[in-house]
Every structure is written in structure tokens, then in C-alpha cells.
Tab-separated table of C-alpha atoms in Angstrom:
chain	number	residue	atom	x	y	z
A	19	UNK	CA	130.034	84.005	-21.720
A	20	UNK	CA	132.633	85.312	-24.090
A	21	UNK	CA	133.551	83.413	-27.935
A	22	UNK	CA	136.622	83.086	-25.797
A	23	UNK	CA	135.546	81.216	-22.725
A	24	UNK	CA	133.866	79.023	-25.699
A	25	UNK	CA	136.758	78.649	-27.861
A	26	UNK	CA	139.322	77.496	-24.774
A	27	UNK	CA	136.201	75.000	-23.665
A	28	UNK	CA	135.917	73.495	-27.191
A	29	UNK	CA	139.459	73.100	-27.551
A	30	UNK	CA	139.813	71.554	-23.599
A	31	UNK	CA	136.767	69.326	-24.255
A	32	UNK	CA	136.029	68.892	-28.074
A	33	UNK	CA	137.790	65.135	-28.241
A	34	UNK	CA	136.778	63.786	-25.127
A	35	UNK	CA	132.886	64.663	-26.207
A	36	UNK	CA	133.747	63.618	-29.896
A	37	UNK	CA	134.657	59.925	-28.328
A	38	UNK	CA	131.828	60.286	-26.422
A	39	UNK	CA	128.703	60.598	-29.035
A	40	UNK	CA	131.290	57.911	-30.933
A	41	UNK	CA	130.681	55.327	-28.478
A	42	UNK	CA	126.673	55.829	-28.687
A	43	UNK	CA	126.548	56.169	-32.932
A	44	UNK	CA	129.880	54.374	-34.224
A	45	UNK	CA	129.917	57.158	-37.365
A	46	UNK	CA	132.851	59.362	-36.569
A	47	UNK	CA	131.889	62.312	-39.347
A	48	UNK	CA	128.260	61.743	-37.559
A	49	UNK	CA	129.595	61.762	-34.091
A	50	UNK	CA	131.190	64.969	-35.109
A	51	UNK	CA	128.145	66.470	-36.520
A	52	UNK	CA	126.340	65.750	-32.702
A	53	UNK	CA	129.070	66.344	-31.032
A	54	UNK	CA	129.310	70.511	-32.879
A	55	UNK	CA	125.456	70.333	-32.051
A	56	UNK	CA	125.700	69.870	-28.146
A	57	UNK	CA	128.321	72.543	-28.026
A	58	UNK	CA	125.991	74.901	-29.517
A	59	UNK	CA	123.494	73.503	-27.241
A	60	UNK	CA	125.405	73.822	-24.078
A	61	UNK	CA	125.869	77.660	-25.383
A	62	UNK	CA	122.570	78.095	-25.772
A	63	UNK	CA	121.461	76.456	-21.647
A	64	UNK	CA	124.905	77.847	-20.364
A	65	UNK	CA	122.120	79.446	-17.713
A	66	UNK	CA	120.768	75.729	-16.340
A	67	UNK	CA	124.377	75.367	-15.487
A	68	UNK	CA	124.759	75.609	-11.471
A	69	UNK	CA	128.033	75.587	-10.762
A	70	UNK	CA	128.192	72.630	-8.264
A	71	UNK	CA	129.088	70.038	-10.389
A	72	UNK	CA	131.654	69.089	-12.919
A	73	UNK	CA	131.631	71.102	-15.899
A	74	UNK	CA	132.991	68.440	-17.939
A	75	UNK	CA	130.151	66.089	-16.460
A	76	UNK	CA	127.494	68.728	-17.598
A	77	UNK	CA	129.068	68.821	-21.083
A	78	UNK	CA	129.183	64.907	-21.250
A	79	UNK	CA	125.658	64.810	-20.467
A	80	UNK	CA	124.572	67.118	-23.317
A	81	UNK	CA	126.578	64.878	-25.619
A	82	UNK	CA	124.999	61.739	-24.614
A	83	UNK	CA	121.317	63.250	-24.568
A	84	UNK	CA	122.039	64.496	-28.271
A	85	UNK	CA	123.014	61.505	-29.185
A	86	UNK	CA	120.634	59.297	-27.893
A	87	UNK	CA	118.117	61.876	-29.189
A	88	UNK	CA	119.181	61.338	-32.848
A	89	UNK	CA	118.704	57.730	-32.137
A	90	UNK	CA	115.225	57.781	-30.617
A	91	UNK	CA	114.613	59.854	-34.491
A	92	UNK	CA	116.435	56.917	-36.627
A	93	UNK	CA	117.217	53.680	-34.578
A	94	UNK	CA	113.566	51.223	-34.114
A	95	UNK	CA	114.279	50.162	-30.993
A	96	UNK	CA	110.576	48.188	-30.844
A	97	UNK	CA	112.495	44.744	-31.830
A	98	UNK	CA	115.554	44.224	-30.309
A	99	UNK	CA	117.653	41.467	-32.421
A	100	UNK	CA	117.200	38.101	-31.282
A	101	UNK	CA	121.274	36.793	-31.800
A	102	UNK	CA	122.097	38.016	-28.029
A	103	UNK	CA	120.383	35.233	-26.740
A	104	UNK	CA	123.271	32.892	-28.043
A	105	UNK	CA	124.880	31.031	-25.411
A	106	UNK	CA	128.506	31.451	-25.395
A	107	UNK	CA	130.502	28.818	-26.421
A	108	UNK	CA	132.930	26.715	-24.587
A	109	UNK	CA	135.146	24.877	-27.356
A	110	UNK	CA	138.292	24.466	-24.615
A	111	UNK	CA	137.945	21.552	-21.958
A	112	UNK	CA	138.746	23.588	-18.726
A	113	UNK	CA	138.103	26.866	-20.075
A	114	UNK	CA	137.327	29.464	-17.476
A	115	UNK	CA	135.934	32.782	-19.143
A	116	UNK	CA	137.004	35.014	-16.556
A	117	UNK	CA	140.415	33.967	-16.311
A	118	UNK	CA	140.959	33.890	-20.350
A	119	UNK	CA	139.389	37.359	-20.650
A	120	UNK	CA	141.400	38.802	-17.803
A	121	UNK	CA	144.671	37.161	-18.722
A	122	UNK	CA	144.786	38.860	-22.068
A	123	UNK	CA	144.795	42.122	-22.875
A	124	UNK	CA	142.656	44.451	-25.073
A	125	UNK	CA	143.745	47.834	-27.031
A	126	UNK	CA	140.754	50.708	-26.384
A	127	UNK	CA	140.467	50.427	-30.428
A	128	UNK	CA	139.203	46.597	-29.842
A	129	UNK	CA	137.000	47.495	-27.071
A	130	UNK	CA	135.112	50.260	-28.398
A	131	UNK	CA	135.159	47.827	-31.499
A	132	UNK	CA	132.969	45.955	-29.409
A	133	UNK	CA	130.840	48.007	-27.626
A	134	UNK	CA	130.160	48.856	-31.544
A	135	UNK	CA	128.942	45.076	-32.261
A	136	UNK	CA	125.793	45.518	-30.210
A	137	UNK	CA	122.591	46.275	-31.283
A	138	UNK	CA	120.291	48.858	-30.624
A	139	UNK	CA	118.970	49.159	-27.836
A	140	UNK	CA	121.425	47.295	-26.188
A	141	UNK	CA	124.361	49.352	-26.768
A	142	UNK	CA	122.817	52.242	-25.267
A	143	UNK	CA	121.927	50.920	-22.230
A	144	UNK	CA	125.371	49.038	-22.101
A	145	UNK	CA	127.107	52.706	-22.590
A	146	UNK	CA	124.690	54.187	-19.881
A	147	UNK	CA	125.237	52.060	-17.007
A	148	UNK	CA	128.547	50.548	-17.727
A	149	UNK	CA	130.587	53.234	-19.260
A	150	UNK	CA	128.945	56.593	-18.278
A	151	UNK	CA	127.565	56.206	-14.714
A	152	UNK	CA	123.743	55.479	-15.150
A	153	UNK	CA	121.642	54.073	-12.478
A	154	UNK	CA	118.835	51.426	-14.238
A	155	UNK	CA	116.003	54.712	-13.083
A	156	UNK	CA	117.684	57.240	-14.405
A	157	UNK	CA	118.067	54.885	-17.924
A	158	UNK	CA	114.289	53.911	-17.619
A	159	UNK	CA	113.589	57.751	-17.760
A	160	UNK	CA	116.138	58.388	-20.822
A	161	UNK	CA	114.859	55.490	-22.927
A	162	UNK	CA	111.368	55.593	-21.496
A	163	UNK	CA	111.756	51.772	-20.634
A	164	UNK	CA	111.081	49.849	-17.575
A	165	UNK	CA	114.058	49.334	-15.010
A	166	UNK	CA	113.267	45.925	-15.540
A	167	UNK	CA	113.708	46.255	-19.054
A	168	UNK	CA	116.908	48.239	-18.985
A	169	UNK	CA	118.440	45.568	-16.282
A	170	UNK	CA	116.952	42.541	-18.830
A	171	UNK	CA	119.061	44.708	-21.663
A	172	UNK	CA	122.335	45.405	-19.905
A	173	UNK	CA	122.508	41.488	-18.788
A	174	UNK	CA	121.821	40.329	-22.241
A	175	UNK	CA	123.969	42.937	-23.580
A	176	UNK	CA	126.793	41.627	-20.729
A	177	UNK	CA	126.510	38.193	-22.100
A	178	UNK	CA	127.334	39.386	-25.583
A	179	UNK	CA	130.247	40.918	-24.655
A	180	UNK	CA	131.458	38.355	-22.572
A	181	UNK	CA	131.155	36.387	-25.628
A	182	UNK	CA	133.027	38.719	-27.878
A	183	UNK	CA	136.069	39.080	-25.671
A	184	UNK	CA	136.017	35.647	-24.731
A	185	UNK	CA	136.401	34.789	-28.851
A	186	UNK	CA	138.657	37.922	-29.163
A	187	UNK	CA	140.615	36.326	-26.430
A	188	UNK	CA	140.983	33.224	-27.651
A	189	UNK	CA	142.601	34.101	-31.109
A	190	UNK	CA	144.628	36.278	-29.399
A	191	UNK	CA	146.199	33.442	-27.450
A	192	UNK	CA	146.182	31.582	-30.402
A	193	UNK	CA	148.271	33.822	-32.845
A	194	UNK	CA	150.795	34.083	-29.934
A	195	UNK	CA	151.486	30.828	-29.651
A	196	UNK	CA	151.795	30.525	-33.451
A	197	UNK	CA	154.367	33.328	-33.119
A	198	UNK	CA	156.085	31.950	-30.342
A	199	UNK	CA	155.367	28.468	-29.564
A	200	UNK	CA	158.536	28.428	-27.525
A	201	UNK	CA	157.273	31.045	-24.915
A	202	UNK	CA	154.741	30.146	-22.008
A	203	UNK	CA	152.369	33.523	-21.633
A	204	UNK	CA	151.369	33.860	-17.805
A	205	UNK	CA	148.987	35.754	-16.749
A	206	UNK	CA	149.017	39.563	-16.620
A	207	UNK	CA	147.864	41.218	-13.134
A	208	UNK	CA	148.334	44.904	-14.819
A	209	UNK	CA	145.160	47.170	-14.760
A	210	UNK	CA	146.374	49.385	-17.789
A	211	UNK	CA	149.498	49.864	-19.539
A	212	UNK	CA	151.120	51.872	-22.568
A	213	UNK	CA	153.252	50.669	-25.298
A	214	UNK	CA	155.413	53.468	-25.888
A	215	UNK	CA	156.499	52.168	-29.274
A	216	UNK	CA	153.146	52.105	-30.722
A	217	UNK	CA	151.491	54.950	-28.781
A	218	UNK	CA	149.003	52.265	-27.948
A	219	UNK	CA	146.657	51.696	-24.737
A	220	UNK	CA	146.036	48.896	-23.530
A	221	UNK	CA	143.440	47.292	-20.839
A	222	UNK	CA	143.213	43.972	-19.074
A	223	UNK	CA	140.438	42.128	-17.404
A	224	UNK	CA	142.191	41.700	-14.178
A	225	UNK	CA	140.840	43.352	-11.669
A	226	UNK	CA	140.283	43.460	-7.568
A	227	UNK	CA	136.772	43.675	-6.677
A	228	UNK	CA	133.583	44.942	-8.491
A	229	UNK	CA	132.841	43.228	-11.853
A	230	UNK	CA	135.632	42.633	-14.031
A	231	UNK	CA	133.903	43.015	-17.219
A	232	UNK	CA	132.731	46.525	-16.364
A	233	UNK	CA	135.770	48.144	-14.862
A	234	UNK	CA	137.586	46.713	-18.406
A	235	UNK	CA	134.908	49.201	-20.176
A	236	UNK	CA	135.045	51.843	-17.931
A	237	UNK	CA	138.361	52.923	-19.195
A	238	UNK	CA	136.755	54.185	-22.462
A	239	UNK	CA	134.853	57.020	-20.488
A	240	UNK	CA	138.203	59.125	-20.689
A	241	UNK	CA	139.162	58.790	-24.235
A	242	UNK	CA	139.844	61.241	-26.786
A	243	UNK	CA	139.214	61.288	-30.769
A	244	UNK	CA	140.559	64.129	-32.807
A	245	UNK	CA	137.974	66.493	-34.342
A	246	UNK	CA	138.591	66.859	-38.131
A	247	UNK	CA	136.288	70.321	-38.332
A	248	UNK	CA	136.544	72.855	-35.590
A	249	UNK	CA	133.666	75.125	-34.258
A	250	UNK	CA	133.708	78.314	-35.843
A	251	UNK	CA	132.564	80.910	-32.943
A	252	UNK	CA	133.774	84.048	-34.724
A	253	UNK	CA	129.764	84.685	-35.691
């Protein structure tokens, strides 16, 4: 293929697989660095390429073996961290966690915040099966885990981020009614929304079948970031 066909892909592709490697390493100029590096790798095995599939699908899976591949090289992922075993807290008489995370609503900023607030390994099998598609064998084979493992991971991983909405939530609510105690907030029954003011997306909890908590994440396998550096393929 031509510096051409490459340049037009990078340019069609470059954010989406920039947000990508983001979600799996937090480190923007590092997510950068990885995401440059499975370009140049999906140059290099343009051949394995079949045609059949997505090429955006291949691409995103060259991003998320290159990261995880710098992480098996600088994460330990021998002792996971203890703290996800916390039980979430219920500091409301009546409080229903589904219905307070679904009733309020969470910028993609906030939830990739999130995602960001768990631990390795945990985050990386949360961003497998949640966000990019993952069955628990094809994770086991990736992390070289158990299924069991990677299942034990995503639910413990689950509760943690029930428990961070849940708190995120909660202050929301809060600071609302500070700012207008006059004004009874009802629940919201959109899926996704944009404030055109702010340029902002925004994502509920509320939801009609499957699990709530994982079609909230799902929206962050389309963003974007903007690259800072472009590819040079002029050599």
C-alpha cells in the first residue's frame, strides 16, 4: 500500500485509536506514543489483513494488543489491590443503586475518569469485555489468566464501578439541589444526549434490557481524542 492509502487511514482513524490505547494506559502523550507504534505495526502485517472484516476492527485490535503489551512489560499484575473488595455503601434509607445511577447522567470525560480509577488488572479486563467486545476465552488467552479469573476480575471490577458512579451520582444530585432547591429533578429515560452549548456528551444509565452498567460504558468504544504529533510517512 501507498504513503497515501496510509496517510488518509491515519487521518480517518488516528483519534478513535488514540482514545483507544487511552482507555487501557490513562497517559495521553503515552497513549500517543502506542498508538504511532500500532500504526507502524499495522503497516508492517498489512498482509495478515483478509479483507472480511472491519478494517477499523483490525486496527482497534492492534491498538489494544500494543497496549496491553506495554503493560504485561511495566504493570505487576501478580497482586491485584485488595480496596475492590469494599462493599459499597448505602448512606440513603431507600436508596436503590440502579435507579440513582440511571437517573443521572454522566459526561464521557467522567466515565473514562472512571474506568481510569481501577487497578491493574482489573481495568483491562473491564475494557476487554465491557467496552471492546471480549468474550472471558478470548481474555484468558490475552492475559494468560483463567476464564475464571478474568470473570472473578470483571465482577469485582463491576462492583467498583458501581460504587464510583453510585458516589459520583450522589453528589451530583446533591449540588443540584443546592443550586436549585426549588426544582424537583425526575428521572431521565434518554440513552445519550448533546449539549450543544458546551459541545459536551453525555450518557445515562437508563437503559431497556441487557445490563445497564455496561451499555453506559459501551459508549466510550466510539470516542475520539485529538493527536498532538502526526505520523510522518514521507520516509
Amino acid at each position: 500500500m501507498t504513503n497515501d492509502f496510509w496517510e488518509k487511514t491515519y487521518r480517518e482513524n488516528a483519534s478513535y485509536l488514540l482514545a483507544v490505547c487511552y482507555r487501557y494506559v490513562e497517559n495521553k502523550t503515552l497513549a500517543e506514543d502506542l498508538m504511532h507504534e500500532a500504526f507502524l505495526t499495522a503497516i508492517n502485517r498489512f498482509d495478515t489483513f483478509t479483507g472480511r472484516g472491519n478494517f477499523r476492527g483490525w486496527l482497534r485490535k492492534i491498538a489494544i494488543n500494543t497496549a496491553l503489551l506495554y503493560l504485561r512489560h511495566s504493570v505487576p499484575t501478580n497482586l491485584p489491590p485488595s480496596d475492590l473488595s469494599e462493599e459499597i455503601p448505602y448512606n440513603y434509607s431507600g436508596d436503590n443503586l440502579r435507579s440513582v445511577i440511571e437517573n443521572a447522567q454522566f459526561s464521557t470525560d467522567e466515565l473514562l475518569n472512571i474506568v481510569n480509577q481501577l487497578p491493574s488488572p482489573f481495568k483491562e479486563v473491564f475494557n476487554l469485555y465491557v467496552i471492546d467486545d471480549y468474550s472471558h476465552a478470548e481474555i484468558s488467552k490475552i492475559l494468560h489468566i483463567s476464564e475464571g479469573t478474568s470473570k472473578s476480575y470483571l465482577a469485582r471490577a463491576r462492583k467498583k464501578v458501581q460504587k464510583l458512579l453510585y458516589e459520583m451520582a450522589r453528589k451530583k444530585e446533591k449540588d443540584l439541589h443546592t443550586c436549585y432547591s426549588d426544582q424537583i429533578l425526575t428521572g431521565i429515560d434518554i440513552v445519550f444526549k448533546i449539549d450543544k452549548l458546551a459541545s459536551t456528551e453525555y450518557h445515562t444509565g437508563y437503559m431497556e434490557g441487557s445490563d445497564f452498567l455496561y451499555r453506559l460504558f459501551k459508549n466510550l468504544q466510539g470516542i475520539e481524542l485529538t493527536p498532538l504529533k502526526p505520523l510522518n510517512f514521507a520516509d
